[in-house]
């Protein structure tokens, strides 16, 4: 049927593509190593403050039921963070299904370390990357519900001129790697946002035929199969490339 992220829940293992989740760290003391890490992490902010330049922020806003889209989101953030002066911020959209239904669908628990975004918060982004699984060739209902909640932003055109892109997950090779992103462009058009596809900027990786690979000129993508397939390194590398590419575009637009 073309649904992404395991439209037919598998009784096999739960995918661990998002297993690199980082739980909040709580400490009562600060060691010398911690002080060094804090100093290194804040050095770029000090430089930005000294030069009068604020760090640009790209919001990576996604919905992920089985972890495949979240896995791409984390690699996108790595790509964004690799560009000086730009940082990626992970957000998930509100869930519309009850806990009971999610349990019946064998969906793993969500990472509490990634906050749920509100529509109003989108206005603070310098650019946005939206990620979602497919449902019959278009975005999942959870992401559509979030877009439907942005009416006030649309009315005031607060997102107009902001660059945006997409990354997706589908269950099969013909399940919507292109149409899922293509049909989502209407959301950007009504907000006056600028769609930023990656084209073929990934280079030779876009032409590899030796193995199954998600992704398209519209953006990064992963094939989830029945929900247990892990993303290939090529799929993850494409996601990282998209994050870096978007960061460079946002920097260029904000010069």
PDB file of C-alpha atoms in Angstrom:
ATOM      1  CA  UNK A   1       0.000   0.000   0.000  1.00  0.00           C
ATOM      2  CA  UNK A   2       3.023   2.249   0.091  1.00  0.00           C
ATOM      3  CA  UNK A   3       2.868   3.281   3.736  1.00  0.00           C
ATOM      4  CA  UNK A   4       6.183   4.124   5.340  1.00  0.00           C
ATOM      5  CA  UNK A   5       7.650   3.044   8.634  1.00  0.00           C
ATOM      6  CA  UNK A   6       5.922  -0.322   8.784  1.00  0.00           C
ATOM      7  CA  UNK A   7       2.364   0.018   7.580  1.00  0.00           C
ATOM      8  CA  UNK A   8       1.998  -3.672   8.421  1.00  0.00           C
ATOM      9  CA  UNK A   9       3.386  -3.932  11.977  1.00  0.00           C
ATOM     10  CA  UNK A  10       5.962  -6.669  12.224  1.00  0.00           C
ATOM     11  CA  UNK A  11       6.185  -9.084  15.127  1.00  0.00           C
ATOM     12  CA  UNK A  12       9.927  -9.120  14.643  1.00  0.00           C
ATOM     13  CA  UNK A  13      12.425  -6.887  16.382  1.00  0.00           C
ATOM     14  CA  UNK A  14      11.771  -3.194  16.932  1.00  0.00           C
ATOM     15  CA  UNK A  15      14.033  -1.148  14.617  1.00  0.00           C
ATOM     16  CA  UNK A  16      16.870   0.641  16.343  1.00  0.00           C
ATOM     17  CA  UNK A  17      17.652   3.276  13.733  1.00  0.00           C
ATOM     18  CA  UNK A  18      17.035   5.974  16.344  1.00  0.00           C
ATOM     19  CA  UNK A  19      18.852   4.086  19.073  1.00  0.00           C
ATOM     20  CA  UNK A  20      21.433   6.855  19.442  1.00  0.00           C
ATOM     21  CA  UNK A  21      18.993   8.801  21.549  1.00  0.00           C
ATOM     22  CA  UNK A  22      20.549  10.864  24.270  1.00  0.00           C
ATOM     23  CA  UNK A  23      18.800  10.944  27.612  1.00  0.00           C
ATOM     24  CA  UNK A  24      18.912  14.155  29.689  1.00  0.00           C
ATOM     25  CA  UNK A  25      22.003  14.166  31.921  1.00  0.00           C
ATOM     26  CA  UNK A  26      21.620  15.273  35.511  1.00  0.00           C
ATOM     27  CA  UNK A  27      24.711  15.888  37.609  1.00  0.00           C
ATOM     28  CA  UNK A  28      25.384  17.512  40.958  1.00  0.00           C
ATOM     29  CA  UNK A  29      29.031  18.306  40.219  1.00  0.00           C
ATOM     30  CA  UNK A  30      31.159  19.447  37.293  1.00  0.00           C
ATOM     31  CA  UNK A  31      34.466  17.748  36.564  1.00  0.00           C
ATOM     32  CA  UNK A  32      37.472  19.247  34.803  1.00  0.00           C
ATOM     33  CA  UNK A  33      36.554  17.341  31.636  1.00  0.00           C
ATOM     34  CA  UNK A  34      33.045  18.739  31.786  1.00  0.00           C
ATOM     35  CA  UNK A  35      34.436  22.279  32.104  1.00  0.00           C
ATOM     36  CA  UNK A  36      36.606  21.739  29.037  1.00  0.00           C
ATOM     37  CA  UNK A  37      33.664  20.419  27.002  1.00  0.00           C
ATOM     38  CA  UNK A  38      31.481  23.342  28.069  1.00  0.00           C
ATOM     39  CA  UNK A  39      34.200  25.807  27.087  1.00  0.00           C
ATOM     40  CA  UNK A  40      34.643  24.155  23.689  1.00  0.00           C
ATOM     41  CA  UNK A  41      30.901  24.017  23.051  1.00  0.00           C
ATOM     42  CA  UNK A  42      30.459  27.702  23.870  1.00  0.00           C
ATOM     43  CA  UNK A  43      33.512  28.945  21.944  1.00  0.00           C
ATOM     44  CA  UNK A  44      31.585  29.376  18.699  1.00  0.00           C
ATOM     45  CA  UNK A  45      28.912  31.326  20.548  1.00  0.00           C
ATOM     46  CA  UNK A  46      31.581  33.616  22.015  1.00  0.00           C
ATOM     47  CA  UNK A  47      32.990  34.243  18.556  1.00  0.00           C
ATOM     48  CA  UNK A  48      29.505  34.933  17.220  1.00  0.00           C
ATOM     49  CA  UNK A  49      28.841  37.390  20.033  1.00  0.00           C
ATOM     50  CA  UNK A  50      32.196  39.134  19.482  1.00  0.00           C
ATOM     51  CA  UNK A  51      31.499  39.603  15.794  1.00  0.00           C
ATOM     52  CA  UNK A  52      27.890  40.601  16.346  1.00  0.00           C
ATOM     53  CA  UNK A  53      26.621  37.545  14.465  1.00  0.00           C
ATOM     54  CA  UNK A  54      23.872  35.355  15.902  1.00  0.00           C
ATOM     55  CA  UNK A  55      23.874  31.650  15.119  1.00  0.00           C
ATOM     56  CA  UNK A  56      21.372  30.680  12.465  1.00  0.00           C
ATOM     57  CA  UNK A  57      18.929  27.947  13.479  1.00  0.00           C
ATOM     58  CA  UNK A  58      17.422  25.300  11.246  1.00  0.00           C
ATOM     59  CA  UNK A  59      14.486  23.509  12.833  1.00  0.00           C
ATOM     60  CA  UNK A  60      14.331  19.805  11.970  1.00  0.00           C
ATOM     61  CA  UNK A  61      10.648  19.076  12.548  1.00  0.00           C
ATOM     62  CA  UNK A  62       9.524  15.490  12.109  1.00  0.00           C
ATOM     63  CA  UNK A  63       7.037  12.748  12.839  1.00  0.00           C
ATOM     64  CA  UNK A  64       8.379   9.228  13.307  1.00  0.00           C
ATOM     65  CA  UNK A  65       6.340   6.221  14.389  1.00  0.00           C
ATOM     66  CA  UNK A  66       8.936   3.434  14.214  1.00  0.00           C
ATOM     67  CA  UNK A  67      12.156   5.451  14.323  1.00  0.00           C
ATOM     68  CA  UNK A  68      13.181   5.569  10.669  1.00  0.00           C
ATOM     69  CA  UNK A  69      12.430   9.256  10.123  1.00  0.00           C
ATOM     70  CA  UNK A  70      14.009  10.082  13.484  1.00  0.00           C
ATOM     71  CA  UNK A  71      17.175   8.294  12.390  1.00  0.00           C
ATOM     72  CA  UNK A  72      17.342  10.506   9.293  1.00  0.00           C
ATOM     73  CA  UNK A  73      16.601  13.600  11.385  1.00  0.00           C
ATOM     74  CA  UNK A  74      19.598  12.958  13.615  1.00  0.00           C
ATOM     75  CA  UNK A  75      21.938  12.642  10.622  1.00  0.00           C
ATOM     76  CA  UNK A  76      20.430  15.801   9.116  1.00  0.00           C
ATOM     77  CA  UNK A  77      21.301  17.604  12.346  1.00  0.00           C
ATOM     78  CA  UNK A  78      24.870  16.344  12.107  1.00  0.00           C
ATOM     79  CA  UNK A  79      25.105  17.857   8.639  1.00  0.00           C
ATOM     80  CA  UNK A  80      23.629  21.175   9.751  1.00  0.00           C
ATOM     81  CA  UNK A  81      25.872  21.399  12.810  1.00  0.00           C
ATOM     82  CA  UNK A  82      28.913  20.811  10.615  1.00  0.00           C
ATOM     83  CA  UNK A  83      28.483  24.236   9.005  1.00  0.00           C
ATOM     84  CA  UNK A  84      29.986  27.095  10.986  1.00  0.00           C
ATOM     85  CA  UNK A  85      27.459  29.543  12.381  1.00  0.00           C
ATOM     86  CA  UNK A  86      24.469  27.238  11.920  1.00  0.00           C
ATOM     87  CA  UNK A  87      22.845  24.789  14.315  1.00  0.00           C
ATOM     88  CA  UNK A  88      20.139  22.197  13.864  1.00  0.00           C
ATOM     89  CA  UNK A  89      17.345  21.926  16.421  1.00  0.00           C
ATOM     90  CA  UNK A  90      15.318  18.723  16.624  1.00  0.00           C
ATOM     91  CA  UNK A  91      11.563  18.878  17.223  1.00  0.00           C
ATOM     92  CA  UNK A  92       8.802  16.340  16.846  1.00  0.00           C
ATOM     93  CA  UNK A  93       5.186  17.205  16.023  1.00  0.00           C
ATOM     94  CA  UNK A  94       2.343  16.253  18.383  1.00  0.00           C
ATOM     95  CA  UNK A  95       1.094  12.672  18.269  1.00  0.00           C
ATOM     96  CA  UNK A  96      -2.560  12.232  17.304  1.00  0.00           C
ATOM     97  CA  UNK A  97      -2.906   8.558  18.243  1.00  0.00           C
ATOM     98  CA  UNK A  98      -3.610   7.338  21.763  1.00  0.00           C
ATOM     99  CA  UNK A  99      -1.056   5.393  23.785  1.00  0.00           C
ATOM    100  CA  UNK A 100      -3.263   2.313  23.542  1.00  0.00           C
ATOM    101  CA  UNK A 101      -3.360   2.435  19.744  1.00  0.00           C
ATOM    102  CA  UNK A 102       0.397   2.986  19.510  1.00  0.00           C
ATOM    103  CA  UNK A 103       0.981  -0.036  21.732  1.00  0.00           C
ATOM    104  CA  UNK A 104      -1.239  -2.156  19.522  1.00  0.00           C
ATOM    105  CA  UNK A 105       0.793  -0.982  16.518  1.00  0.00           C
ATOM    106  CA  UNK A 106       3.994  -1.957  18.364  1.00  0.00           C
ATOM    107  CA  UNK A 107       5.379   1.551  18.058  1.00  0.00           C
ATOM    108  CA  UNK A 108       8.392   2.108  20.345  1.00  0.00           C
ATOM    109  CA  UNK A 109       8.246   4.893  22.972  1.00  0.00           C
ATOM    110  CA  UNK A 110       9.324   8.343  21.857  1.00  0.00           C
ATOM    111  CA  UNK A 111      12.496  10.026  23.067  1.00  0.00           C
ATOM    112  CA  UNK A 112      11.560  12.571  25.748  1.00  0.00           C
ATOM    113  CA  UNK A 113      14.783  14.404  24.979  1.00  0.00           C
ATOM    114  CA  UNK A 114      13.255  15.791  21.766  1.00  0.00           C
ATOM    115  CA  UNK A 115      10.624  18.439  22.535  1.00  0.00           C
ATOM    116  CA  UNK A 116       7.237  18.667  20.876  1.00  0.00           C
ATOM    117  CA  UNK A 117       6.963  21.826  18.804  1.00  0.00           C
ATOM    118  CA  UNK A 118       4.066  24.271  18.686  1.00  0.00           C
ATOM    119  CA  UNK A 119       3.044  26.100  15.537  1.00  0.00           C
ATOM    120  CA  UNK A 120       4.046  29.465  17.011  1.00  0.00           C
ATOM    121  CA  UNK A 121       7.630  28.323  17.526  1.00  0.00           C
ATOM    122  CA  UNK A 122       8.159  27.831  13.783  1.00  0.00           C
ATOM    123  CA  UNK A 123       8.439  31.598  13.299  1.00  0.00           C
ATOM    124  CA  UNK A 124      11.771  31.611  15.172  1.00  0.00           C
ATOM    125  CA  UNK A 125      13.478  29.335  12.625  1.00  0.00           C
ATOM    126  CA  UNK A 126      15.809  30.596   9.906  1.00  0.00           C
ATOM    127  CA  UNK A 127      14.990  27.473   7.887  1.00  0.00           C
ATOM    128  CA  UNK A 128      12.992  24.278   8.369  1.00  0.00           C
ATOM    129  CA  UNK A 129      13.449  20.647   7.355  1.00  0.00           C
ATOM    130  CA  UNK A 130      10.230  18.643   7.670  1.00  0.00           C
ATOM    131  CA  UNK A 131      10.368  14.849   7.918  1.00  0.00           C
ATOM    132  CA  UNK A 132       7.534  12.327   7.824  1.00  0.00           C
ATOM    133  CA  UNK A 133       6.585   8.818   6.703  1.00  0.00           C
ATOM    134  CA  UNK A 134       4.264   8.328   3.764  1.00  0.00           C
ATOM    135  CA  UNK A 135       0.626   7.344   3.849  1.00  0.00           C
ATOM    136  CA  UNK A 136      -0.448   6.310   0.337  1.00  0.00           C
ATOM    137  CA  UNK A 137       1.964   8.731  -1.325  1.00  0.00           C
ATOM    138  CA  UNK A 138       1.458  11.770   0.898  1.00  0.00           C
ATOM    139  CA  UNK A 139       2.455  12.866   4.386  1.00  0.00           C
ATOM    140  CA  UNK A 140       1.247  11.096   7.526  1.00  0.00           C
ATOM    141  CA  UNK A 141      -1.812  12.534   9.264  1.00  0.00           C
ATOM    142  CA  UNK A 142       0.225  13.666  12.265  1.00  0.00           C
ATOM    143  CA  UNK A 143       2.306  16.015  10.140  1.00  0.00           C
ATOM    144  CA  UNK A 144      -0.735  17.207   8.208  1.00  0.00           C
ATOM    145  CA  UNK A 145      -2.485  17.987  11.506  1.00  0.00           C
ATOM    146  CA  UNK A 146       0.517  20.086  12.512  1.00  0.00           C
ATOM    147  CA  UNK A 147       0.438  22.024   9.252  1.00  0.00           C
ATOM    148  CA  UNK A 148      -3.294  22.522   9.758  1.00  0.00           C
ATOM    149  CA  UNK A 149      -2.508  24.180  13.101  1.00  0.00           C
ATOM    150  CA  UNK A 150      -0.385  26.908  11.462  1.00  0.00           C
ATOM    151  CA  UNK A 151      -3.358  29.010  10.366  1.00  0.00           C
ATOM    152  CA  UNK A 152      -2.356  32.080  12.353  1.00  0.00           C
ATOM    153  CA  UNK A 153       1.160  31.970  10.918  1.00  0.00           C
ATOM    154  CA  UNK A 154      -0.382  31.742   7.436  1.00  0.00           C
ATOM    155  CA  UNK A 155      -2.719  34.659   8.147  1.00  0.00           C
ATOM    156  CA  UNK A 156       0.203  36.854   9.198  1.00  0.00           C
ATOM    157  CA  UNK A 157       2.612  35.288   6.647  1.00  0.00           C
ATOM    158  CA  UNK A 158       5.255  34.870   9.330  1.00  0.00           C
ATOM    159  CA  UNK A 159       6.891  31.991   7.476  1.00  0.00           C
ATOM    160  CA  UNK A 160       7.078  33.763   4.114  1.00  0.00           C
ATOM    161  CA  UNK A 161      10.556  33.717   2.639  1.00  0.00           C
ATOM    162  CA  UNK A 162      11.896  31.007   4.939  1.00  0.00           C
ATOM    163  CA  UNK A 163      13.662  28.134   3.138  1.00  0.00           C
ATOM    164  CA  UNK A 164      12.304  24.629   3.777  1.00  0.00           C
ATOM    165  CA  UNK A 165      12.898  21.076   2.660  1.00  0.00           C
ATOM    166  CA  UNK A 166      11.587  17.527   3.160  1.00  0.00           C
ATOM    167  CA  UNK A 167      12.849  14.052   4.043  1.00  0.00           C
ATOM    168  CA  UNK A 168      10.688  10.948   4.048  1.00  0.00           C
ATOM    169  CA  UNK A 169      10.253   7.261   4.806  1.00  0.00           C
ATOM    170  CA  UNK A 170       8.327   4.763   2.698  1.00  0.00           C
ATOM    171  CA  UNK A 171       7.599   1.076   2.981  1.00  0.00           C
ATOM    172  CA  UNK A 172       8.391   0.079  -0.605  1.00  0.00           C
ATOM    173  CA  UNK A 173      10.364   1.271  -3.621  1.00  0.00           C
ATOM    174  CA  UNK A 174       7.184   2.445  -5.317  1.00  0.00           C
ATOM    175  CA  UNK A 175       5.650   3.768  -2.122  1.00  0.00           C
ATOM    176  CA  UNK A 176       6.213   7.488  -2.546  1.00  0.00           C
ATOM    177  CA  UNK A 177       9.854   8.568  -2.183  1.00  0.00           C
ATOM    178  CA  UNK A 178       9.099  11.428  -4.590  1.00  0.00           C
ATOM    179  CA  UNK A 179       5.335  11.955  -4.361  1.00  0.00           C
ATOM    180  CA  UNK A 180       5.362  12.218  -0.551  1.00  0.00           C
ATOM    181  CA  UNK A 181       7.613  15.263  -0.797  1.00  0.00           C
ATOM    182  CA  UNK A 182       6.045  16.577  -3.987  1.00  0.00           C
ATOM    183  CA  UNK A 183       2.510  16.635  -2.565  1.00  0.00           C
ATOM    184  CA  UNK A 184       3.788  18.450   0.534  1.00  0.00           C
ATOM    185  CA  UNK A 185       5.016  21.441  -1.477  1.00  0.00           C
ATOM    186  CA  UNK A 186       1.494  22.905  -1.381  1.00  0.00           C
ATOM    187  CA  UNK A 187       1.952  23.539   2.348  1.00  0.00           C
ATOM    188  CA  UNK A 188       5.029  25.643   1.658  1.00  0.00           C
ATOM    189  CA  UNK A 189       3.407  27.518  -1.224  1.00  0.00           C
ATOM    190  CA  UNK A 190       0.528  28.806   0.875  1.00  0.00           C
ATOM    191  CA  UNK A 191       2.953  30.001   3.548  1.00  0.00           C
ATOM    192  CA  UNK A 192       5.189  31.667   0.962  1.00  0.00           C
ATOM    193  CA  UNK A 193       8.122  29.467   1.984  1.00  0.00           C
ATOM    194  CA  UNK A 194      10.998  28.641  -0.362  1.00  0.00           C
ATOM    195  CA  UNK A 195      11.281  24.966  -1.288  1.00  0.00           C
ATOM    196  CA  UNK A 196      14.906  23.818  -1.298  1.00  0.00           C
ATOM    197  CA  UNK A 197      15.367  20.424  -3.015  1.00  0.00           C
ATOM    198  CA  UNK A 198      18.783  18.784  -3.009  1.00  0.00           C
ATOM    199  CA  UNK A 199      18.713  17.997  -6.714  1.00  0.00           C
ATOM    200  CA  UNK A 200      21.673  15.799  -7.616  1.00  0.00           C
ATOM    201  CA  UNK A 201      24.151  17.650  -5.393  1.00  0.00           C
ATOM    202  CA  UNK A 202      24.948  14.391  -3.561  1.00  0.00           C
ATOM    203  CA  UNK A 203      27.008  13.487  -6.617  1.00  0.00           C
ATOM    204  CA  UNK A 204      27.875   9.850  -7.429  1.00  0.00           C
ATOM    205  CA  UNK A 205      25.805   8.638  -4.486  1.00  0.00           C
ATOM    206  CA  UNK A 206      22.642   9.608  -6.361  1.00  0.00           C
ATOM    207  CA  UNK A 207      23.480   7.239  -9.196  1.00  0.00           C
ATOM    208  CA  UNK A 208      24.419   4.084  -7.310  1.00  0.00           C
ATOM    209  CA  UNK A 209      22.424   1.058  -8.473  1.00  0.00           C
ATOM    210  CA  UNK A 210      24.206  -1.721  -6.590  1.00  0.00           C
ATOM    211  CA  UNK A 211      21.800  -1.658  -3.641  1.00  0.00           C
ATOM    212  CA  UNK A 212      18.405  -0.344  -2.611  1.00  0.00           C
ATOM    213  CA  UNK A 213      18.562   3.335  -1.672  1.00  0.00           C
ATOM    214  CA  UNK A 214      15.917   5.762  -0.531  1.00  0.00           C
ATOM    215  CA  UNK A 215      16.020   9.463  -1.297  1.00  0.00           C
ATOM    216  CA  UNK A 216      15.427  11.538  -4.409  1.00  0.00           C
ATOM    217  CA  UNK A 217      16.140  15.003  -5.813  1.00  0.00           C
ATOM    218  CA  UNK A 218      13.360  16.191  -3.480  1.00  0.00           C
ATOM    219  CA  UNK A 219      15.230  15.156  -0.339  1.00  0.00           C
ATOM    220  CA  UNK A 220      16.631  12.325   1.764  1.00  0.00           C
ATOM    221  CA  UNK A 221      14.624   9.156   2.240  1.00  0.00           C
ATOM    222  CA  UNK A 222      14.716   5.671   3.687  1.00  0.00           C
ATOM    223  CA  UNK A 223      12.965   2.407   2.841  1.00  0.00           C
ATOM    224  CA  UNK A 224      11.437   0.943   5.989  1.00  0.00           C
ATOM    225  CA  UNK A 225      10.080  -2.292   4.540  1.00  0.00           C
ATOM    226  CA  UNK A 226       7.868  -3.960   7.142  1.00  0.00           C
ATOM    227  CA  UNK A 227       9.366  -1.691   9.789  1.00  0.00           C
ATOM    228  CA  UNK A 228      12.442  -3.767  10.603  1.00  0.00           C
ATOM    229  CA  UNK A 229      14.773  -2.705   7.784  1.00  0.00           C
ATOM    230  CA  UNK A 230      17.643  -0.516   8.916  1.00  0.00           C
ATOM    231  CA  UNK A 231      18.700   2.476   6.798  1.00  0.00           C
ATOM    232  CA  UNK A 232      21.812   1.966   4.714  1.00  0.00           C
ATOM    233  CA  UNK A 233      24.879   4.121   5.205  1.00  0.00           C
ATOM    234  CA  UNK A 234      24.185   5.687   1.804  1.00  0.00           C
ATOM    235  CA  UNK A 235      20.712   6.752   2.954  1.00  0.00           C
ATOM    236  CA  UNK A 236      22.135   8.229   6.154  1.00  0.00           C
ATOM    237  CA  UNK A 237      24.961   9.949   4.268  1.00  0.00           C
ATOM    238  CA  UNK A 238      22.406  11.523   1.938  1.00  0.00           C
ATOM    239  CA  UNK A 239      20.513  12.844   4.963  1.00  0.00           C
ATOM    240  CA  UNK A 240      23.702  14.339   6.386  1.00  0.00           C
ATOM    241  CA  UNK A 241      24.426  15.914   3.009  1.00  0.00           C
ATOM    242  CA  UNK A 242      20.949  17.458   2.919  1.00  0.00           C
ATOM    243  CA  UNK A 243      21.499  18.995   6.353  1.00  0.00           C
ATOM    244  CA  UNK A 244      24.785  20.526   5.257  1.00  0.00           C
ATOM    245  CA  UNK A 245      23.331  21.691   1.944  1.00  0.00           C
ATOM    246  CA  UNK A 246      20.388  23.393   3.657  1.00  0.00           C
ATOM    247  CA  UNK A 247      22.698  25.069   6.174  1.00  0.00           C
ATOM    248  CA  UNK A 248      24.793  26.540   3.366  1.00  0.00           C
ATOM    249  CA  UNK A 249      21.661  27.795   1.577  1.00  0.00           C
ATOM    250  CA  UNK A 250      20.374  29.420   4.778  1.00  0.00           C
ATOM    251  CA  UNK A 251      23.742  31.110   5.348  1.00  0.00           C
ATOM    252  CA  UNK A 252      23.772  32.431   1.807  1.00  0.00           C
ATOM    253  CA  UNK A 253      20.251  33.834   2.133  1.00  0.00           C
ATOM    254  CA  UNK A 254      21.106  35.532   5.441  1.00  0.00           C
ATOM    255  CA  UNK A 255      24.255  37.312   4.277  1.00  0.00           C
TER     256      UNK A 255
END
